[in-house]
XYZ file of C-alpha atoms in Angstrom:
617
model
C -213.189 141.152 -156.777
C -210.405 139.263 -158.454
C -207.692 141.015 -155.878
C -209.942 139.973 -153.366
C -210.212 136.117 -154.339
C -206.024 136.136 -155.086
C -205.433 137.444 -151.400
C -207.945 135.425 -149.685
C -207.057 132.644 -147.499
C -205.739 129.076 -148.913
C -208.181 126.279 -148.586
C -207.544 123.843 -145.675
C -206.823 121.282 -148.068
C -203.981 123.344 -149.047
C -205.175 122.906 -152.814
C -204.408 126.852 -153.967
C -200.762 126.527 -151.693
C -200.105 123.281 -153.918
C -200.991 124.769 -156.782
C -198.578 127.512 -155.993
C -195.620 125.327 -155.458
C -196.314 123.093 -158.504
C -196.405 126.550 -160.270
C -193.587 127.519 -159.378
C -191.718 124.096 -159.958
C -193.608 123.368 -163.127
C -189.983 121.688 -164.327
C -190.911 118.742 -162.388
C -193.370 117.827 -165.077
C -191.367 117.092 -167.459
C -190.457 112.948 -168.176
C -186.709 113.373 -168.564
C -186.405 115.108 -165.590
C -188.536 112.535 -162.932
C -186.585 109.877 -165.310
C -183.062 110.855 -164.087
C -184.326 111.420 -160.556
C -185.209 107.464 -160.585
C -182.146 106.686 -161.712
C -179.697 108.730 -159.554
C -182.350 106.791 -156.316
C -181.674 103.736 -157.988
C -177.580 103.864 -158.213
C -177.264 105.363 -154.885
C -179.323 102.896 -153.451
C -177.755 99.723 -155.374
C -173.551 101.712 -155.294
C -174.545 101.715 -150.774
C -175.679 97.618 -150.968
C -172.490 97.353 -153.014
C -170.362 98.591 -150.589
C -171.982 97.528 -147.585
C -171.715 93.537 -148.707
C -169.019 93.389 -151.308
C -165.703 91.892 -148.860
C -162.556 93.946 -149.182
C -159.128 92.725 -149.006
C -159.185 92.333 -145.043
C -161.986 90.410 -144.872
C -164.222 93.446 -143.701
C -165.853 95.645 -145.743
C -165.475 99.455 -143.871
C -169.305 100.155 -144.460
C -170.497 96.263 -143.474
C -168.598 97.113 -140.155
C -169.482 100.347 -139.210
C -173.677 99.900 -140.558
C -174.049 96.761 -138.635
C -171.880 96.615 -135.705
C -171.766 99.761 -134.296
C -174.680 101.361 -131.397
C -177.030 103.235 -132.567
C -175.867 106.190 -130.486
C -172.947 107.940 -132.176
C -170.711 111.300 -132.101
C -169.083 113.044 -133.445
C -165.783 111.120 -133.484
C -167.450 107.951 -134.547
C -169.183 109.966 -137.691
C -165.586 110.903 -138.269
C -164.209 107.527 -137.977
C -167.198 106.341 -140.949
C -165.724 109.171 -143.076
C -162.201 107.822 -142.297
C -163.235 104.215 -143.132
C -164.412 104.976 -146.352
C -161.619 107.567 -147.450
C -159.179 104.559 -146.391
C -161.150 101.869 -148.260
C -160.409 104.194 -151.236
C -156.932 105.725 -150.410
C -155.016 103.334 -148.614
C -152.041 104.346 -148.861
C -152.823 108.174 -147.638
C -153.901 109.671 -144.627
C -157.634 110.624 -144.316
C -158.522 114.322 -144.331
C -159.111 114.735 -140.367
C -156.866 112.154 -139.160
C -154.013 112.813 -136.816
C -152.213 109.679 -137.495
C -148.471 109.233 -139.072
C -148.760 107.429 -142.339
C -146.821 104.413 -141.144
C -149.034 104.461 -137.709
C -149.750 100.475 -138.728
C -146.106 99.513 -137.096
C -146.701 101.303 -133.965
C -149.766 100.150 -131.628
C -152.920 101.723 -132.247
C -154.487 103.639 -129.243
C -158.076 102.114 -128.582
C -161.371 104.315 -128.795
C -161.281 104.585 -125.587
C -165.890 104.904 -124.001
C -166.800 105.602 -120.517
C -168.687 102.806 -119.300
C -170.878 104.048 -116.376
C -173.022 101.197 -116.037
C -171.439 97.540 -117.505
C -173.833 95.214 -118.797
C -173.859 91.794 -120.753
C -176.315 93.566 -123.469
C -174.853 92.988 -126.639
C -175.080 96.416 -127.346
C -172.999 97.325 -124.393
C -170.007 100.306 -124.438
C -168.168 97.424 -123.628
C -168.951 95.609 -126.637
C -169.492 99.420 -128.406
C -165.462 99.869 -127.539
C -164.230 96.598 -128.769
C -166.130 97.114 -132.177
C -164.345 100.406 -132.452
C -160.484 99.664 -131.681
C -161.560 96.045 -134.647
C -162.912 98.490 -137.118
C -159.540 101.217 -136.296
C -157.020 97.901 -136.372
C -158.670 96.749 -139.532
C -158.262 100.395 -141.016
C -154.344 100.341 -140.220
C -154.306 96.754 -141.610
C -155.555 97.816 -144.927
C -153.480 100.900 -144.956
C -150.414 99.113 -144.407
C -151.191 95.588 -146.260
C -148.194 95.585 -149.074
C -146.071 96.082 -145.641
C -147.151 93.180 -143.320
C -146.193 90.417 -145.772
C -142.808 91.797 -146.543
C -141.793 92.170 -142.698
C -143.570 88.737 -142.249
C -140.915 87.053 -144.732
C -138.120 89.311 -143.080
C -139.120 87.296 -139.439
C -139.503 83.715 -141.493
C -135.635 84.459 -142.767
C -134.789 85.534 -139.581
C -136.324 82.492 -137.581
C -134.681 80.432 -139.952
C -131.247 82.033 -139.526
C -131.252 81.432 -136.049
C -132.900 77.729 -136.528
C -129.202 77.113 -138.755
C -127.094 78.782 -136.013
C -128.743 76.468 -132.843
C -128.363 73.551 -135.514
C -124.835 74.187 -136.426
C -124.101 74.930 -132.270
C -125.855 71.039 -132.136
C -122.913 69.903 -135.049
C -120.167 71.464 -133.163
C -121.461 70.358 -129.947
C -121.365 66.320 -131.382
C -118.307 67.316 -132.990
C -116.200 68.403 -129.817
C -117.759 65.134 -127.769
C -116.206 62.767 -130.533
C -113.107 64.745 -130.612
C -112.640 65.534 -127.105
C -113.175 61.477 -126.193
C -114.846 62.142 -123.294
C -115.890 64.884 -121.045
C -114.252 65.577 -117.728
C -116.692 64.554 -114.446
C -117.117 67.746 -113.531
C -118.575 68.587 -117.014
C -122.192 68.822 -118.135
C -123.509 69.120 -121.656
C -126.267 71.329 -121.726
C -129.164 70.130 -124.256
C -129.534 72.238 -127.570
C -132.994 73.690 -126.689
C -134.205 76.865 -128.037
C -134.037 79.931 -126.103
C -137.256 80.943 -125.034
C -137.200 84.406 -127.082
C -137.248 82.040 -130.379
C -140.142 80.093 -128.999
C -142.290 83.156 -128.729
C -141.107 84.905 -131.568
C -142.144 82.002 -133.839
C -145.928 81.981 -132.051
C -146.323 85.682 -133.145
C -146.604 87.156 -136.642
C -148.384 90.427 -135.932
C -146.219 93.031 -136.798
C -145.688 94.419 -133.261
C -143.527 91.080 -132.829
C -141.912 91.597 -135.808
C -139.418 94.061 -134.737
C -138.820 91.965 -131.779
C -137.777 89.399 -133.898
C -135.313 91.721 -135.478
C -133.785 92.021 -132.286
C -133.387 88.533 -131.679
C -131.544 88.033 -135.326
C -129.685 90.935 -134.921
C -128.478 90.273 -131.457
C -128.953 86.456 -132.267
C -125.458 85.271 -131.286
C -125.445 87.393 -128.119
C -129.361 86.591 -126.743
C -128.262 82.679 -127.678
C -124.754 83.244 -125.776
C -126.851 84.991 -122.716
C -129.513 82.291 -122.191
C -126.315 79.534 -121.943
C -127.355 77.148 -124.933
C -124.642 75.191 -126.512
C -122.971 77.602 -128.932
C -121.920 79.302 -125.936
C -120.625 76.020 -124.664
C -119.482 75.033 -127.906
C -117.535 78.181 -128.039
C -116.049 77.428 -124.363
C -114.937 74.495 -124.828
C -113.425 74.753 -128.359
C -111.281 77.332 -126.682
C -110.356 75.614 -123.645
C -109.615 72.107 -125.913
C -107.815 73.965 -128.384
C -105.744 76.221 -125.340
C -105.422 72.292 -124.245
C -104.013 71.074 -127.212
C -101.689 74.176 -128.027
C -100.383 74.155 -124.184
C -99.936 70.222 -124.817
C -98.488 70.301 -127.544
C -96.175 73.274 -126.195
C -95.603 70.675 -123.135
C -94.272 68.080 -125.567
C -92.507 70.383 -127.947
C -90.611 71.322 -124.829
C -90.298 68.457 -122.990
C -88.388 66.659 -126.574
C -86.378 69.541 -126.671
C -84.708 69.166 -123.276
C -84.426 65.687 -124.050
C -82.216 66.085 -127.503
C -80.164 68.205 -125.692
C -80.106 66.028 -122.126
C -77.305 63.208 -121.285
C -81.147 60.615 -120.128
C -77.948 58.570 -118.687
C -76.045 60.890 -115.644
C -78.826 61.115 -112.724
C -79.814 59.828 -109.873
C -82.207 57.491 -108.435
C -85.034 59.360 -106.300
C -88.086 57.445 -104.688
C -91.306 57.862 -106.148
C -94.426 56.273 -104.781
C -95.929 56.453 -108.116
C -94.256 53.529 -108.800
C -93.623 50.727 -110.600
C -95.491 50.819 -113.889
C -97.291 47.552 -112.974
C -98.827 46.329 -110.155
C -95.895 43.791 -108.742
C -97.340 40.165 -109.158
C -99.813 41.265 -111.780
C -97.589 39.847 -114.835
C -97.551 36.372 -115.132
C -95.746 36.732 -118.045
C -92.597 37.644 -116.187
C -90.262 34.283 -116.415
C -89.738 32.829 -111.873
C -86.238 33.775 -112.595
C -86.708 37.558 -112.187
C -90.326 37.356 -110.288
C -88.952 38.365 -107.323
C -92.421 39.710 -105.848
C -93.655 36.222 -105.962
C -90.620 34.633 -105.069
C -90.990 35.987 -101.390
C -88.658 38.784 -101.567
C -90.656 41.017 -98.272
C -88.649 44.266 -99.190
C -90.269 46.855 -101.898
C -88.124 50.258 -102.394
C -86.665 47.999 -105.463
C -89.111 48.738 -107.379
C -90.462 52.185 -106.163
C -87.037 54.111 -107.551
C -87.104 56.205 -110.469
C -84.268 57.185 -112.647
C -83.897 61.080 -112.736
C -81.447 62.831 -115.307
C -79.809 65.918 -113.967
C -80.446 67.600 -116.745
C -84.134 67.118 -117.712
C -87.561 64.769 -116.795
C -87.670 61.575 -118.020
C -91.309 61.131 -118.896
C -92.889 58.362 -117.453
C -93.917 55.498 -119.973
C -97.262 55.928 -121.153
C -98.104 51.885 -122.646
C -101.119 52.882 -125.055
C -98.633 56.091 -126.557
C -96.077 53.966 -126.929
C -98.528 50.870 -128.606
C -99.939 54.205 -130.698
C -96.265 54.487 -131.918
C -96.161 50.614 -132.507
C -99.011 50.327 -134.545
C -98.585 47.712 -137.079
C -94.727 47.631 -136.560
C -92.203 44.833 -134.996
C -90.258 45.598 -131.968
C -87.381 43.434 -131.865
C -84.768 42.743 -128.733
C -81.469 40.333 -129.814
C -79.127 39.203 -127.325
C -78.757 37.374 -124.046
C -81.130 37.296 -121.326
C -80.212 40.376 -120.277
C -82.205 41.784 -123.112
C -84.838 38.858 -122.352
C -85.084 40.871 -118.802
C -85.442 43.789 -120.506
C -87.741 42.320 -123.143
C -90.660 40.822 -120.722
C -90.121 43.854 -118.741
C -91.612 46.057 -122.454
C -94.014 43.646 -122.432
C -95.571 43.558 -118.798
C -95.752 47.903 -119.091
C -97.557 47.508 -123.247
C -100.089 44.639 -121.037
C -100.765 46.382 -118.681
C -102.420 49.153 -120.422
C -104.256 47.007 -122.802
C -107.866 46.620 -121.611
C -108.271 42.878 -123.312
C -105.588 41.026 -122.122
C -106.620 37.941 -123.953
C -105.755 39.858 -127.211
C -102.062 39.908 -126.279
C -100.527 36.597 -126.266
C -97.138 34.908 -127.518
C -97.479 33.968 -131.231
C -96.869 30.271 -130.470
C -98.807 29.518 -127.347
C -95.093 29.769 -125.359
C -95.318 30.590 -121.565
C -92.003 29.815 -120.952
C -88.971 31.810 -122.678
C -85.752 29.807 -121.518
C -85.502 27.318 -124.217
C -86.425 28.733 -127.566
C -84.427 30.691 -129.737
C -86.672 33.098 -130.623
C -90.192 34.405 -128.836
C -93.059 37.082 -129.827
C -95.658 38.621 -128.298
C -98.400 39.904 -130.389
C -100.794 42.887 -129.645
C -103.471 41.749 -131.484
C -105.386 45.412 -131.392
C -102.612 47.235 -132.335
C -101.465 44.732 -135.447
C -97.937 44.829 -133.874
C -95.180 42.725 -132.280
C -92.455 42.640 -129.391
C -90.135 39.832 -130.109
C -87.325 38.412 -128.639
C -84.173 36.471 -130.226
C -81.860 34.840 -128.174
C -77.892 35.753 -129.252
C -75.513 35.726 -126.666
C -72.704 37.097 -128.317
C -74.284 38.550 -131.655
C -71.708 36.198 -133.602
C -72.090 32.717 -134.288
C -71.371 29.913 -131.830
C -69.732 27.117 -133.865
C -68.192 23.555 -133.796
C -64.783 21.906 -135.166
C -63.491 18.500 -135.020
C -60.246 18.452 -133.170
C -57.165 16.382 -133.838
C -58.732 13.389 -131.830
C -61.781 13.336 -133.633
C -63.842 14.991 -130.688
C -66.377 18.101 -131.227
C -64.792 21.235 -130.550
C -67.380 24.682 -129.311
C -65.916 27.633 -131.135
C -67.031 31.512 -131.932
C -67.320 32.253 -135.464
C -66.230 35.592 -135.168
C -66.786 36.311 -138.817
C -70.266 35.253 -138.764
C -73.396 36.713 -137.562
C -75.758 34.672 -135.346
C -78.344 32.076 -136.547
C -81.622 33.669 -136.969
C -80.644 37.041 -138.100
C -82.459 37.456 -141.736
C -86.030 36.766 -139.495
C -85.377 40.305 -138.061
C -83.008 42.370 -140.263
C -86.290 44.075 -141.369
C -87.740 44.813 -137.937
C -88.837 48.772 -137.906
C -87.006 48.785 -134.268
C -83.879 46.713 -133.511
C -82.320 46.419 -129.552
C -78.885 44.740 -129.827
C -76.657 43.641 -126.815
C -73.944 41.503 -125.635
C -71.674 41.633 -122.427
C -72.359 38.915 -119.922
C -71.135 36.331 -121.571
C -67.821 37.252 -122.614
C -66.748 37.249 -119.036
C -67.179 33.522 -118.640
C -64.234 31.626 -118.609
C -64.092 30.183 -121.793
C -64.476 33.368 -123.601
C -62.751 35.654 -120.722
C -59.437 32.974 -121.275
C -59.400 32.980 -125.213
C -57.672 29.221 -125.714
C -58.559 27.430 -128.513
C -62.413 28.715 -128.796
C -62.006 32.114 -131.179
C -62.661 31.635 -134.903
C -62.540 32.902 -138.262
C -63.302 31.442 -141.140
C -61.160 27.669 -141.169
C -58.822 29.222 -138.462
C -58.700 28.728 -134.808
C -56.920 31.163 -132.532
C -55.054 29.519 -130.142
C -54.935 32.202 -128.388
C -56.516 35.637 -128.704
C -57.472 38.415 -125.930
C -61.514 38.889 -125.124
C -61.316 42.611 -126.202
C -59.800 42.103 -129.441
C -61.748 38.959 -130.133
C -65.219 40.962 -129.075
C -63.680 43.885 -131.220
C -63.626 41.429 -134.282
C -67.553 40.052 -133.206
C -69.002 43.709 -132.822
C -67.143 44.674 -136.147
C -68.781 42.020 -138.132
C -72.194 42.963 -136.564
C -71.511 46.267 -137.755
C -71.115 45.526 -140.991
C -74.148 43.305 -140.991
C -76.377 46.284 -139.783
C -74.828 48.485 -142.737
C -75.451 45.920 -145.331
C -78.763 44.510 -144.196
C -81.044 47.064 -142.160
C -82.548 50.047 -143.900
C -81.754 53.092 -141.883
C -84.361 54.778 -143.602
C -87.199 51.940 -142.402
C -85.382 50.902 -138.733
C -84.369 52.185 -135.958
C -81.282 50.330 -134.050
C -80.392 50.641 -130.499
C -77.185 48.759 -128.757
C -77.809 48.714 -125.364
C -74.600 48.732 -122.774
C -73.573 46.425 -120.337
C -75.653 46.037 -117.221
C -73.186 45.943 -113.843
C -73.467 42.856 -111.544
C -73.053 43.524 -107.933
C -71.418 39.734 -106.613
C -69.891 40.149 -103.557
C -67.640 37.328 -102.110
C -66.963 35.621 -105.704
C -68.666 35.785 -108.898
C -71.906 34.074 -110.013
C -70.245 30.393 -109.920
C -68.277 30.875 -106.594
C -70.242 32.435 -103.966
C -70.606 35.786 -104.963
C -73.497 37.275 -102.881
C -76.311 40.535 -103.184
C -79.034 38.995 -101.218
C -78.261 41.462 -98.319
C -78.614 44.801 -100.259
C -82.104 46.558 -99.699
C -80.759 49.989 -101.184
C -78.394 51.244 -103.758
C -74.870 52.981 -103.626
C -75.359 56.341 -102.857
C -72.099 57.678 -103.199
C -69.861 57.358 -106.337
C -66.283 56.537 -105.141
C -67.899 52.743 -104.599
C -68.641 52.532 -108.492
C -66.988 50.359 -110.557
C -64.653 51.460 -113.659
C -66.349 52.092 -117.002
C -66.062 48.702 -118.580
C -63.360 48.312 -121.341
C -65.628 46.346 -123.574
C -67.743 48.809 -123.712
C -65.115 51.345 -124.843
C -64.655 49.388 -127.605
C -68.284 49.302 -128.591
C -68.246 52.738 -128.588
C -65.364 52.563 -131.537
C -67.520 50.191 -133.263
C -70.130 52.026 -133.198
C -68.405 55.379 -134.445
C -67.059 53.527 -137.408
C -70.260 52.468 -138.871
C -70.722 54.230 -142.370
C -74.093 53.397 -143.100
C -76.378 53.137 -139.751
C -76.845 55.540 -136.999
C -77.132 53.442 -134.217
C -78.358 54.621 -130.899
C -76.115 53.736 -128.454
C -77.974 53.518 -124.512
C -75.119 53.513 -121.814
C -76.761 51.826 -119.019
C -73.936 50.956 -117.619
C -73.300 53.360 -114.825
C -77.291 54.003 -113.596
C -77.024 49.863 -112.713
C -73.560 50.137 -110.851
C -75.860 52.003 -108.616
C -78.690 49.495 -108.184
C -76.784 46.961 -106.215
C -80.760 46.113 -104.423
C -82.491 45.377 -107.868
C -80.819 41.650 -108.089
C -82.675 38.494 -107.202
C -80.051 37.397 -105.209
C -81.622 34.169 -103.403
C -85.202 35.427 -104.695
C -84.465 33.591 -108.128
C -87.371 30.680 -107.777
C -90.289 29.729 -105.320
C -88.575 25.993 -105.080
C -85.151 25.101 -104.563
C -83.507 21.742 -105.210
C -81.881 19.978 -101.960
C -78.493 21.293 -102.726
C -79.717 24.738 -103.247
C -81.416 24.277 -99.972
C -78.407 23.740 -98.133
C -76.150 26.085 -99.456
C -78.636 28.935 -100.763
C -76.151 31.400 -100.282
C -73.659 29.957 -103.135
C -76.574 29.959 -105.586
C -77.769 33.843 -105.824
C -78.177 35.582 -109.198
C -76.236 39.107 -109.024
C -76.114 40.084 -112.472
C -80.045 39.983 -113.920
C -82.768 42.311 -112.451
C -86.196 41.345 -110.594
C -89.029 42.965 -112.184
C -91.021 45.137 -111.685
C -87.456 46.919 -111.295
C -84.409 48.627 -113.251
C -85.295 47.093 -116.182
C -88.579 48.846 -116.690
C -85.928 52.161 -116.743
C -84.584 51.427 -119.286
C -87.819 50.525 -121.628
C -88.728 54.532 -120.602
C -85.498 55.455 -121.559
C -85.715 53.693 -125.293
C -89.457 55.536 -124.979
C -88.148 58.969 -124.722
C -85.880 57.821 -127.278
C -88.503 57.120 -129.661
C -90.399 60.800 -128.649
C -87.356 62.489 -129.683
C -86.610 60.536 -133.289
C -90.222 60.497 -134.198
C -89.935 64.282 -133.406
C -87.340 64.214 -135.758
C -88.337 62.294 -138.524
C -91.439 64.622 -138.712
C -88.844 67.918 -138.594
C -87.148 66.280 -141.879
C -90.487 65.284 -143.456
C -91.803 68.939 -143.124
C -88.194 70.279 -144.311
């Protein structure tokens, strides 16, 4: 009976089967054991709120994105990717255990999760939606994985943004820097504007670090990406090289063009026509005294003043005014002598006008306009601080008086003293000396009565020895007073007249001559006088004086007079007889006298090239 009741049938209510089981699980019973069964509930339950809501490092917890964000529907790769989420919350820095990914897979690009869509929808719980959930959550795991690397390589682009930033900056400095130096740009030239190239603009909008190895690029090949886009260090780089290729080849130019000069006789040539000519417009100078204005005197031929002087061996450079002011600067310019040397003088200062651009900031010291009856003129450049003077001295020596046996005045040449006037320039930083003309006059040609030295009166004395004795005491002067280490002196030579017929007091005529001697047998001699200034000038112990022969380039310019052209308005006698009252012997200007200033200015090139040769030595 009692097998028969244990193999009978359970109730319905299943009361003998749970019997059974709590039988055989009696353990349950016990309090410790249902106690730590709570608990472990309880953990799990509050260590899976933990991680769902507690925000990691990126913003996203793994768990809060994967619980709430993806579909309900999953597979097996998205249960894999929840593993993976939580193994990298955890691990970071290693791979999870079924991933296929490098360890440094955050520099590369991620490949999205990549869900057929059959049917697109706007649902929020789309595939659409479902696959742009997926490829956030897989970005934000790489993010994490690789978050001690993003920052550095972030600072890595800042340092290289701001390397470039200098380099366009400093392109901007040398661009400024070039402009002020250069002066000013050819026409033809165009700065272009120091904008960034467009590869800096975008690397500077993007931080991610996909753009961070672009920007690498761009540093690395900074100068080159910067060169190819055509902003201003490439320009700045061009044109340094073509201004300093400018400078070397000008300087080159110059260096050569002083050389052949030092070694070049400036005074055997020829005259050649040169449109290019004169240095000022004729006219334009009102500064030129009527007596060599020849332009506005009605002379109607013009090759007189479209001649150039050319040196067989070597260029004489043309005179550039604002060089030769440059060389001026805050110095005096002196001319002393006759008006030879006032042609000469006015001549300087028509070329130095000219290329001023303020002409009313170049005026004569003393508000003269006419330079016939002073002793002593200057023209001041008021921009430049400097002076061009002139001081009237005939014959260098002194012209003098005695009383004769009768009582009556008596003109004499002190031939012992120097002219009048001559401590006012004997500290001029450039001196131009001459004399000629006047010691062909009769007076000083004949030599009775007039030469003087000291208390005694030659009654008789030859014009070469008597301008021997003059140019010997001027000599002397020069040696004791001028410092050849502060001046420069020049003697200029005698200028040739061209009177035909009789001299300047007896007819002599030039007012037919449109051209100059072309062939040399119709010269005139070397003048003697000058021959002796020549010993003079050798003798000098103290002062190297620079001697310009002018003498034989005017013996060819028998057309550069102003003959009948001397004034606008002629007195009644001159009206009758205009032919007996032509000047032979000075020049019209523009003309030869402008020559000569370009002469004393390649003069000047070659003993400023000098003094800087000694200064370096």
């Amino acid at each position: 009976m009692a097998d028969i009741a244990k193999y009978a049938p359970a109730p319905i209510n299943g009361g003998n089967l749970f019997s059974e089981f709590k039988s055989q699980f009696s353990i349950i019973r016990t309090r410790k054991t249902i106690g730590f069964a709570y608990a472990f509930v309880f953990v799990f339950i509050a260590f899976t709120i933990f991680l769902a809501f507690t925000p990691s490092s990126t913003s996203s917890s793994p768990w809060f994105t994967n619980i709430f964000t993806l579909p309900s529907t999953t597979n097996a790769s998205s249960d894999q990717s929840h593993f993976s989420s939580i193994y990298g919350y955890f691990f970071p820095n290693s791979s999870s255990p079924n991933s296929t990914l490098p360890q440094n897979a955050g520099s590369t690009h991620f490949p999205p999760h990549q869900v057929e869509v059959s049917n697109p929808t706007n649902s929020t719980n789309s595939p659409e939606k479902s696959q742009v959930n997926q490829t956030s959550s897989r970005e934000s795991e790489v993010s994490k994985q690789n978050q001690t690397q993003i920052p550095e390589k972030v600072e890595v682009l800042a340092q290289n943004q701001t390397q470039i930033q200098d380099k366009v900056e400093a392109s901007k400095q040398n661009q400024t820097q070039i402009q002020d130096e250069a002066g000013v740009l050819k026409p033809n030239q165009t700065v272009i504007p120091a904008t960034k190239s467009p590869d800096l603009a975008n690397t500077k909008a993007n931080s991610s670090p996909e753009s961070s190895s672009g920007a690498k690029n761009v540093s690395a090949n900074g100068e080159k990406g910067i060169a190819e886009k055509g902003v201003p260090k490439n320009l700045t780089s061009s044109l340094m090289k073509k201004q300093n290729n400018s400078t070397n080849a000008q300087e080159k130019g110059t260096g050569d063009l002083i050389k052949s000069l030092m070694n070049c006789d400036l005074f055997d040539g020829n005259w050649v026509k040169d449109d290019s000519y004169p240095l000022y417009k004729p006219g334009s100078c009102a500064l030129i005294d009527e007596q060599f204005n020849c332009f506005r005197n009605g002379r109607p031929d013009n090759d007189y003043y479209k001649l150039k002087w050319k040196p067989k061996g070597c260029t004489l450079p043309r005179l550039d005014g604002s060089h030769m002011l440059e060389m001026l600067r805050g110095k005096r310019l002196v001319f002393v002598g006759d008006s030879l040397n006032r042609n000469m003088w006015e001549s300087l200062i028509c070329i130095l006008r000219n290329s001023v651009k303020d002409k009313k900031k170049v005026y004569e010291e003393f508000g003269r306009h006419h330079f016939r009856e002073e002793a002593s003129y200057s023209f001041v450049f008021e921009d430049y601080k400097c002076k061009v003077e002139f001081f009237v001295s005939p014959f260098l020596v002194q012209e003098w008086e005695v009383t004769g046996k009768n009582g009556a005045k008596k003109e004499t040449l002190r031939l012992d003293l120097l002219s009048r006037g001559a401590s006012e320039y004997k500290d001029a930083d450039i001196i131009v000396f001459n004399t000629g003309h006047w010691w062909t006059h009769d007076k000083t040609s004949l030599g009775k009565d007039y030469y003087q030295e000291g208390s005694h009166v030659y009654s008789d004395l030859d014009v070469h020895e008597a301008f021997r004795k003059a140019l010997t005491t001027w000599g002397r002067w020069v040696d004791s007073n001028v410092n050849p280490k502060k001046s420069l002196v020049f003697f200029r030579g005698y200028s040739a007249s061209h009177f035909s017929g009789g001299q300047w007091n007896s007819g002599g005529q030039c007012d037919h001559e449109t051209e100059p001697i072309k062939n040399d047998t119709y010269l005139a001699p070397y003048p003697s006088k000058m021959t002796v200034l020549e010993k003079v000038l050798k003798g000098m112990k103290k002062t190297q004086v620079t001697y310009l022969n002018v003498t034989r380039m005017t013996d060819y310019r028998k057309d550069g007079h102003p003959s009948i052209y001397r004034k606008q308005h002629m007195s009644d006698e001159e009206k009758i007889k205009p032919l007996h009252f032509q000047d032979c012997s000075h020049w019209c200007l523009p003309g030869v006298p402008d020559t000569w200033n370009e002469i004393l200015y390649a003069e000047l090139l070659v003993k400023q090239r000098q003094w800087q040769q000694q200064k370096r030595s």
